[in-house]
Short mmCIF file of C-alpha atoms and ligand atoms in Angstrom, two decimals:
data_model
loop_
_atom_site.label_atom_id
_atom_site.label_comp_id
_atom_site.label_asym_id
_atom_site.label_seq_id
_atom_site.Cartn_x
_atom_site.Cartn_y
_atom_site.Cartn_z
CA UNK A 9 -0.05 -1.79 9.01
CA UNK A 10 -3.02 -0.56 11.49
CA UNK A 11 -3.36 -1.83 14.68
CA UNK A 12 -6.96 -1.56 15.88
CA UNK A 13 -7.18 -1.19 19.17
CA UNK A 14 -10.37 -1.35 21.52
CA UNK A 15 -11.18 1.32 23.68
CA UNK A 16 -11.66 0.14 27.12
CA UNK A 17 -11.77 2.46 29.78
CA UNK A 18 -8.04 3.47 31.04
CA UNK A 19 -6.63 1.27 27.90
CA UNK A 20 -3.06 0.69 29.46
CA UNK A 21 -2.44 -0.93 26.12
CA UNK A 22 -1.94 2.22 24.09
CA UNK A 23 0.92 3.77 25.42
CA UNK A 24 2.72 0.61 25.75
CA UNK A 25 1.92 0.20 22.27
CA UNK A 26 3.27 3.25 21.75
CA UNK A 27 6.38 2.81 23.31
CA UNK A 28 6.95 -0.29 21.89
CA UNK A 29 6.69 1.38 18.33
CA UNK A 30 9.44 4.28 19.42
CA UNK A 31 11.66 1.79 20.50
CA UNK A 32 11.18 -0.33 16.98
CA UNK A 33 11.88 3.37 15.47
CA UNK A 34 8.64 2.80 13.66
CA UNK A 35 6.51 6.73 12.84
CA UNK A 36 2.72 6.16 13.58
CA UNK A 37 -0.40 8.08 13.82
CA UNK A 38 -3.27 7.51 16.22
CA UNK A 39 -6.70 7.90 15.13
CA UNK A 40 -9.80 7.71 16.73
CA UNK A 41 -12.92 5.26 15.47
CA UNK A 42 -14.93 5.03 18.10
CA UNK A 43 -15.46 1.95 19.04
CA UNK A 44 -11.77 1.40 18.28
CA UNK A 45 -8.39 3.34 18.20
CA UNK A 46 -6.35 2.73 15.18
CA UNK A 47 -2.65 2.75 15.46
CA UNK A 48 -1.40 3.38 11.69
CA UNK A 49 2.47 2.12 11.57
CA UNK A 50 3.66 4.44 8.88
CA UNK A 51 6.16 3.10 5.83
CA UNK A 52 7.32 0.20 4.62
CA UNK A 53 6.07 -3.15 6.92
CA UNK A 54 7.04 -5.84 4.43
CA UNK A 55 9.39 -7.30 6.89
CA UNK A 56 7.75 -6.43 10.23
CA UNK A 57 5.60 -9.42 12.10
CA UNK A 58 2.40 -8.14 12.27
CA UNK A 59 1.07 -11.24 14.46
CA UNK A 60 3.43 -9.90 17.93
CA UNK A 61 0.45 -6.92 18.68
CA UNK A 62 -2.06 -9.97 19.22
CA UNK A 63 -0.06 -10.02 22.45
CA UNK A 64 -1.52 -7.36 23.60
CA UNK A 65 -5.32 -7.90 25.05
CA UNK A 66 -7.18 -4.70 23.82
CA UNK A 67 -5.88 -5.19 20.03
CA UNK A 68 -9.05 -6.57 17.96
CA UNK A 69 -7.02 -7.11 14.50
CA UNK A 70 -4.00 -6.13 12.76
CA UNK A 71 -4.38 -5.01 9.14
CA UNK A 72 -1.20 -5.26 7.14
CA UNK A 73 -1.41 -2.88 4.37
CA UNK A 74 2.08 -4.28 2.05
CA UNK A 75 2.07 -7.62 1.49
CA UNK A 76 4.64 -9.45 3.67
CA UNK A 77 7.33 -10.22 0.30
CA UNK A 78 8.53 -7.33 -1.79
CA UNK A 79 10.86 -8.86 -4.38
CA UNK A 80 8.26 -10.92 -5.97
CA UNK A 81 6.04 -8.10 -5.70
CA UNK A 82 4.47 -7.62 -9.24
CA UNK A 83 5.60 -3.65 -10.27
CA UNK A 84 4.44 -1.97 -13.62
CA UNK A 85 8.07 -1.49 -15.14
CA UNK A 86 9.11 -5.60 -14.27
CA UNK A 87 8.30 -8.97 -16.03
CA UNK A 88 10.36 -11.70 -15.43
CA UNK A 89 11.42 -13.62 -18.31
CA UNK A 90 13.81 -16.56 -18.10
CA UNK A 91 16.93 -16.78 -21.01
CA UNK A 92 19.03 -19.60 -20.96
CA UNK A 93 22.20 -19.62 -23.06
CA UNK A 94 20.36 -17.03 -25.40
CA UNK A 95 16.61 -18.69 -25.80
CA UNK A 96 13.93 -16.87 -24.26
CA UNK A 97 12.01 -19.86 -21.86
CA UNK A 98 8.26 -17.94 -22.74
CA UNK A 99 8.73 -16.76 -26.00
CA UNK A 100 7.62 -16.54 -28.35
CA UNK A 101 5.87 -19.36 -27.53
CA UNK A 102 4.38 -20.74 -23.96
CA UNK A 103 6.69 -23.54 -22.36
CA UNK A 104 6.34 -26.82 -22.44
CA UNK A 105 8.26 -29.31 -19.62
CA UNK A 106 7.37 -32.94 -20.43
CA UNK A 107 9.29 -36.03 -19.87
CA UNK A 108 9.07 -39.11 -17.65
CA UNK A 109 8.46 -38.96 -13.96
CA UNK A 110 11.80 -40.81 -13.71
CA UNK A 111 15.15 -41.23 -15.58
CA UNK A 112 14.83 -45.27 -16.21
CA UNK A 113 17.81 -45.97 -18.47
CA UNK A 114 19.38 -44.41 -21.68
CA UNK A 115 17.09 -45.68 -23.99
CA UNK A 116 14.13 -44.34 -22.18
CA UNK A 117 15.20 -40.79 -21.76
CA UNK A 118 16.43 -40.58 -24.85
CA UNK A 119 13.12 -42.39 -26.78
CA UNK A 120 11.03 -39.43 -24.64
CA UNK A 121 13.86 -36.81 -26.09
CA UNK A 122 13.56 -37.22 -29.28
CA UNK A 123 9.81 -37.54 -29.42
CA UNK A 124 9.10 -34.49 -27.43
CA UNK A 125 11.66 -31.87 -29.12
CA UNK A 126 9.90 -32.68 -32.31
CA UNK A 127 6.48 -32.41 -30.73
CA UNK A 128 7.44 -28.84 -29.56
CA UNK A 129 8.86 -28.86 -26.17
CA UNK A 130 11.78 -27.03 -25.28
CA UNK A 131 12.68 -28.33 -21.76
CA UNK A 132 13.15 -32.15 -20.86
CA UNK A 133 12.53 -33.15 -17.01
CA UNK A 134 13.05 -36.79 -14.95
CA UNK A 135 13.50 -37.46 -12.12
CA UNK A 136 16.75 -38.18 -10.81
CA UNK A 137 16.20 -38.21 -6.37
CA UNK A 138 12.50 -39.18 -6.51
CA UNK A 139 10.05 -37.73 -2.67
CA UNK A 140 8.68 -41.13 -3.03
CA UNK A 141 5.75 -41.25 0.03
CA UNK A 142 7.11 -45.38 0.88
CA UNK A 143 10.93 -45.77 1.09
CA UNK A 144 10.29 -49.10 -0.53
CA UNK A 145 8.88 -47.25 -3.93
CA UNK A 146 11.53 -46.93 -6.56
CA UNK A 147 14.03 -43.69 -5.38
CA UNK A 148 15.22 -42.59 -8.70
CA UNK A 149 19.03 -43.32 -10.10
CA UNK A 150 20.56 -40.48 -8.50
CA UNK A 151 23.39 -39.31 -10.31
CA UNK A 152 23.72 -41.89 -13.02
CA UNK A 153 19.77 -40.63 -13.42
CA UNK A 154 21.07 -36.93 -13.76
CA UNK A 155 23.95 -37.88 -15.76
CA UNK A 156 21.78 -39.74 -18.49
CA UNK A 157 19.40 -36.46 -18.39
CA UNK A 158 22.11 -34.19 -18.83
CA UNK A 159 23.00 -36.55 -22.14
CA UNK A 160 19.91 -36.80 -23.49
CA UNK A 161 19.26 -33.04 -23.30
CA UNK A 162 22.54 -32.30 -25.01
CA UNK A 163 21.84 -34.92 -28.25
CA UNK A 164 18.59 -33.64 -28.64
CA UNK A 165 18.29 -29.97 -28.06
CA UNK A 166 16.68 -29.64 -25.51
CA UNK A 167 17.28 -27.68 -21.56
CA UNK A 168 16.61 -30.33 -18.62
CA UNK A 169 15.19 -30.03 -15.04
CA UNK A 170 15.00 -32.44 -12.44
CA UNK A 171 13.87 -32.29 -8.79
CA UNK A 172 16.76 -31.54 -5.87
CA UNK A 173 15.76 -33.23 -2.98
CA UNK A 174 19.10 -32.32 -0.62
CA UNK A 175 21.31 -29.39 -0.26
CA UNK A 176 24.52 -31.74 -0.28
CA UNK A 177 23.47 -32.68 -4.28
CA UNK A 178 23.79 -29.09 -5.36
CA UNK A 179 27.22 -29.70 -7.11
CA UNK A 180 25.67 -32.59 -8.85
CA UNK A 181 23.08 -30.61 -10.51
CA UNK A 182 24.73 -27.22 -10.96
CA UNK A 183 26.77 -29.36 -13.31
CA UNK A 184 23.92 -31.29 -15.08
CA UNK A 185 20.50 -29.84 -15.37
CA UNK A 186 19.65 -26.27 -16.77
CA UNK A 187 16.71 -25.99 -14.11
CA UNK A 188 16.33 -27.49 -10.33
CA UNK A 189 13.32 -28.07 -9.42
CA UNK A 190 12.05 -27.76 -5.89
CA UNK A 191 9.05 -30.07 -5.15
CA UNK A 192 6.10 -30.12 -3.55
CA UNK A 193 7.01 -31.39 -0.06
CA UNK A 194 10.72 -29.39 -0.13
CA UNK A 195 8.58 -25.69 -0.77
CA UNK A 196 9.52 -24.59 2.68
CA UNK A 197 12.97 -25.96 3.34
CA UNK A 198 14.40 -22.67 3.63
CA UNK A 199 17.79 -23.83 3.92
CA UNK A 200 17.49 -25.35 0.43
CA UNK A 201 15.89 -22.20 -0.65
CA UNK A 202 18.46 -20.31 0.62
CA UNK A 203 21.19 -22.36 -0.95
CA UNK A 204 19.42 -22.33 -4.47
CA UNK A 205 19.16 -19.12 -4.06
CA UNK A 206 23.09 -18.37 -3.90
CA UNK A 207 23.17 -20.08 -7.24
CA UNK A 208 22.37 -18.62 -10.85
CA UNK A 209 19.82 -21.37 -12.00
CA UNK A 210 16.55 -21.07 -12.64
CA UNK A 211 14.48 -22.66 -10.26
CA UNK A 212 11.34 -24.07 -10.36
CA UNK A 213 9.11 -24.07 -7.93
CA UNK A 214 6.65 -25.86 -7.17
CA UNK A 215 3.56 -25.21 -4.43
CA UNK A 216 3.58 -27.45 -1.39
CA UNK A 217 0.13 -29.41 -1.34
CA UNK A 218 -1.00 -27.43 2.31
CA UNK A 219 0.32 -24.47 1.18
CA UNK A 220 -1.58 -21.11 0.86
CA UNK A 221 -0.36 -18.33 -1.88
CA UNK A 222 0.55 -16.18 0.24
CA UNK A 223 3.04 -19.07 1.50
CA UNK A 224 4.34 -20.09 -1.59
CA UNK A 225 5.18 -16.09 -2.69
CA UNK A 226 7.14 -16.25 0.65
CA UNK A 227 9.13 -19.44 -0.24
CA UNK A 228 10.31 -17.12 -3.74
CA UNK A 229 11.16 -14.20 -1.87
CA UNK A 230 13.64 -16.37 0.19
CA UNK A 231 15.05 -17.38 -3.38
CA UNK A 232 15.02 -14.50 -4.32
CA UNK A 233 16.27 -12.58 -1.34
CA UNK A 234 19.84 -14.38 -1.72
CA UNK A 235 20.32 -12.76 -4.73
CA UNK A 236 18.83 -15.46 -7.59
CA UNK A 237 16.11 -13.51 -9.49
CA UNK A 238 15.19 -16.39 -11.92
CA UNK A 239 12.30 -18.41 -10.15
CA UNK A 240 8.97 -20.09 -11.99
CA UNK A 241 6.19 -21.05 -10.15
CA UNK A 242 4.33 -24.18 -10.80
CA UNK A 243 1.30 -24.76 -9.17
CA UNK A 244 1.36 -28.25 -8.97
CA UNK A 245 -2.90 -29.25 -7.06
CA UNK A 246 -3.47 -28.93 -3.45
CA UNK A 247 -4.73 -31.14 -1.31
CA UNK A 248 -8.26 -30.71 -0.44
CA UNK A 249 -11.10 -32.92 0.62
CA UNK A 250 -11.74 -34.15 -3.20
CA UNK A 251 -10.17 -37.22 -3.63
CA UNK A 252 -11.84 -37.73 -7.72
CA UNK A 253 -8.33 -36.23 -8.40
CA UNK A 254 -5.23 -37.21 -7.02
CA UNK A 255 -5.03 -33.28 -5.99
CA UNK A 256 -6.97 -30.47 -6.85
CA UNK A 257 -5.51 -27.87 -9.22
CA UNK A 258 -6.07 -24.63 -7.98
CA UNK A 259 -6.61 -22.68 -11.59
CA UNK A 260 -7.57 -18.91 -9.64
CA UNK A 261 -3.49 -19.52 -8.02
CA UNK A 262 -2.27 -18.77 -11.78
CA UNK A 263 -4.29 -15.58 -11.52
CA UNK A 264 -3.42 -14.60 -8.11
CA UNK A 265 0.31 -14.86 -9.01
CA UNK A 266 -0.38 -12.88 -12.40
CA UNK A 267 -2.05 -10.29 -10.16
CA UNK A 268 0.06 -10.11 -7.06
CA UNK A 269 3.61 -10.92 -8.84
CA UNK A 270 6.24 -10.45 -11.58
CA UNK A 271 7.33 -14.32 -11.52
CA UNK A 272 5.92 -16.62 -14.39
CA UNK A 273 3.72 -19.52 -13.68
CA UNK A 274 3.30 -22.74 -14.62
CA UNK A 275 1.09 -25.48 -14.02
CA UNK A 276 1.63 -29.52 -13.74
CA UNK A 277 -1.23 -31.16 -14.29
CA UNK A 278 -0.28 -34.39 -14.27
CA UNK A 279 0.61 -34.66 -10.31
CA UNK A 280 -2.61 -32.80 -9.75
CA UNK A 281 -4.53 -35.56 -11.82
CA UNK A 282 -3.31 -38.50 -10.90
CA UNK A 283 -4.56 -40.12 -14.10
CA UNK A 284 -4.07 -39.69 -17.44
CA UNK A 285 -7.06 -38.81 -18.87
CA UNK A 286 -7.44 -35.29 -16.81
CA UNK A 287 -4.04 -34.11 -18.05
CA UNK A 288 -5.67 -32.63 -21.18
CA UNK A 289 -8.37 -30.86 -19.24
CA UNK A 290 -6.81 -29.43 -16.65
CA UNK A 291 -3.79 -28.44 -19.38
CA UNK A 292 -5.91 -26.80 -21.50
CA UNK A 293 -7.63 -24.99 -18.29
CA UNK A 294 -4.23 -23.57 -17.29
CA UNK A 295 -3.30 -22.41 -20.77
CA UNK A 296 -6.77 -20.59 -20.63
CA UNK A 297 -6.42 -19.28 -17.30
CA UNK A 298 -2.98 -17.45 -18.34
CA UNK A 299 -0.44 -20.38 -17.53
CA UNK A 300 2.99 -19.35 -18.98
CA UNK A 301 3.14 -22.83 -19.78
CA UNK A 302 2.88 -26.50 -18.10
CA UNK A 303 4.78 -29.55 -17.06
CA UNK A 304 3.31 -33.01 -18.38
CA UNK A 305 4.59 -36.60 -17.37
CA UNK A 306 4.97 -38.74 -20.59
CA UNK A 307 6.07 -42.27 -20.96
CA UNK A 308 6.34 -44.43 -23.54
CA UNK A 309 5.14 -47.37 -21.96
CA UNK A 310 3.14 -46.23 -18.93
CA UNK A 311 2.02 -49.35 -17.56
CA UNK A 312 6.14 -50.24 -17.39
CA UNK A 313 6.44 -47.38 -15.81
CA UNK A 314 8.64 -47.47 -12.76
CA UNK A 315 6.54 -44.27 -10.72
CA UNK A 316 3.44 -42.27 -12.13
CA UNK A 317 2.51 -44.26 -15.15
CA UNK A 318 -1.06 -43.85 -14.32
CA UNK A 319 -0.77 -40.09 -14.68
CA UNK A 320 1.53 -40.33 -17.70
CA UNK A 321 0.52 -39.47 -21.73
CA UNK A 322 1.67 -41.79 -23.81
CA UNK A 323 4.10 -39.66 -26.37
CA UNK A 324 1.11 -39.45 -29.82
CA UNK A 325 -1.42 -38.12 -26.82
CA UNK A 326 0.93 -35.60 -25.65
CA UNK A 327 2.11 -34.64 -29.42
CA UNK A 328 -2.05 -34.42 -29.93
CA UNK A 329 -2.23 -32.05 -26.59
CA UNK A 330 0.37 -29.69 -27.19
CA UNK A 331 -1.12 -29.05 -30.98
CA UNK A 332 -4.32 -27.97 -28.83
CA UNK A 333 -2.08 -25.97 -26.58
CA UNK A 334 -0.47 -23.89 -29.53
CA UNK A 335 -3.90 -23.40 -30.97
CA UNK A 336 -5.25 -22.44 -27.54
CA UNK A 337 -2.56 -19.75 -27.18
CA UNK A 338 -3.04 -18.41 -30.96
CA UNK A 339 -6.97 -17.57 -30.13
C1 PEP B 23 7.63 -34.55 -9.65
O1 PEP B 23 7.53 -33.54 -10.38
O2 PEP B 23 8.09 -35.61 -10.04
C2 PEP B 23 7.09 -34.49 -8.27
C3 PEP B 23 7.47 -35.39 -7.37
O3 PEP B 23 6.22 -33.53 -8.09
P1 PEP B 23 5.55 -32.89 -6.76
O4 PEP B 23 6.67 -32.30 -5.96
O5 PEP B 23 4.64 -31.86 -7.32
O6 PEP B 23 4.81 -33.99 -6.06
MN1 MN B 24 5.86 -37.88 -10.90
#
């Protein structure tokens, strides 16, 4: 981290600076760039607040050399890759999430099952504690919604994630999903970071819609920080002042996690569409971009669909889709 100072006659700044540093027990070295005099805080910053010098009057701009997160930190040796009970979650193929925005009754869940193991997926999702925006708007069958996941997964082959939406519900879904998702508006609940992060599950998860990258890679680190090394990201559109799309996927944030981090990376196009006929695009975009793999909404009647039919493939589209995915990834 460098602290660039301005040099003002009689800078009473500096050694304060400088005392301030001894008494953090951070080494620095002092060079002179006329205009400016740069204080260079020597070692490893990751966890020091580069933002407090700002305090100080004379200091034009603090430049933080290491990122603020090391444990997401891409390094040459690591790549994460997921296993569950035995199966590699990236190989040899890329993944493929799909299900219905919500768990609606046994029939449904299992209909969607059975149609999208065959089709190629390996993970079911539904929603079991729906973020609905109106607390009028259908909230999801909580546990008898997890429960009928959890079944469905088991008769048809398939691993299951569903969102957690409160701490206290951890118990529910240690025992019934193979993935907890964290959405959108929960990315910076640290406490329910923290928790998941106590836990061996892999969890997903996904960007917060005002969130910048930099954010999100903290949100991991907190995961993994407590110990829980098996995070995916999913970036999942942000909001922005486009409203043709329901939110605007931000394709470069699969690269800048590929470049800046170990973790794999997802994309869900359907939430960042809004509408059914972008999901193809925009999953086809990810899977070019570098995507290790993508979430899709399907329903098999969307206009009964009790939230995000709009945005939902029927079940032949998304068997279509993912046959473009596989040949996608094979080029
Ligand atoms: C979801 O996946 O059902 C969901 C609510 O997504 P998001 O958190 O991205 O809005
Ligand atoms: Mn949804």
């Amino acid at each position: 981290m460098i602290i660039v100072v301005k040099n003002t006659t009689n800078n009473e700044d500096i050694p304060l600076i400088k005392e301030e540093l001894s008494a953090l027990n951070l080494s620095y070295k002092v060079t002179i760039d006329d205009p400016y005099t740069l204080i260079h805080i020597l070692g490893d910053t990751t966890s020091k607040d580069a933002t407090r010098w700002y305090a100080y009057e004379s200091v034009q701009k603090v430049i933080r050399i290491h990122e603020p997160y090391i444990k997401v930190l891409k390094t040459p040796e690591h790549k994460t890759n997921i296993i569950l009970d035995g199966v590699s979650l990236f190989e040899p193929e890329k993944l493929i999430i799909a299900g219905p925005c919500s768990v609606e009754s046994k029939t449904q869940i299992n209909q969607i099952a059975a149609f999208i193991k065959a089709a190629g997926a390996k993970v079911l999702r539904g929603g079991a504690y729906k973020p609905r925006t109106s607390p009028y708007a259908f909230q999801g069958l909580k546990e008898e919604g997890l429960k009928l996941l959890h079944e469905a997964g088991k008769n048809h082959g398939l691993f299951t994630i569903s969102e957690i939406i409160d701490k206290e519900d951890l118990p529910l879904f240690l025992n019934n999903v193979d993935i907890i998702q964290v959405g959108a508006r929960n990315m910076q609940n640290f406490s329910l970071l923290k928790a998941l992060g106590k836990t061996n599950k892999p969890i997903l998860l996904k960007r917060g819609f005002g969130n910048t990258i930099e954010e999100w890679l903290m949100s991991a680190e907190y995961i993994l920080n407590e110990g829980n090394k098996n995070v995916i990201l999913c970036e999942r559109g942000i909001r922005t002042f486009e409203s043709f799309s329901r939110s605007t996927l931000d394709i470069a944030a699969i690269l800048a996690v590929k470049k800046l981090s170990h973790l794999p990376v997802i994309t869900d196009p359907s939430h960042a569409a809004g509408s059914y006929d972008l999901v193809e695009g925009l999953t086809l975009a990810s899977i070019a971009a570098g995507a290790d793999g993508v979430m899709i909404e399907v329903h098999p009647d969307p206009l009964r669909a009790l939230s995000d039919g709009a945005q939902s493939l029927k079940l032949e589209k998304f068997k279509a889709l993912i046959l473009k995915v596989r040949q996608l990834e094979n080029l």
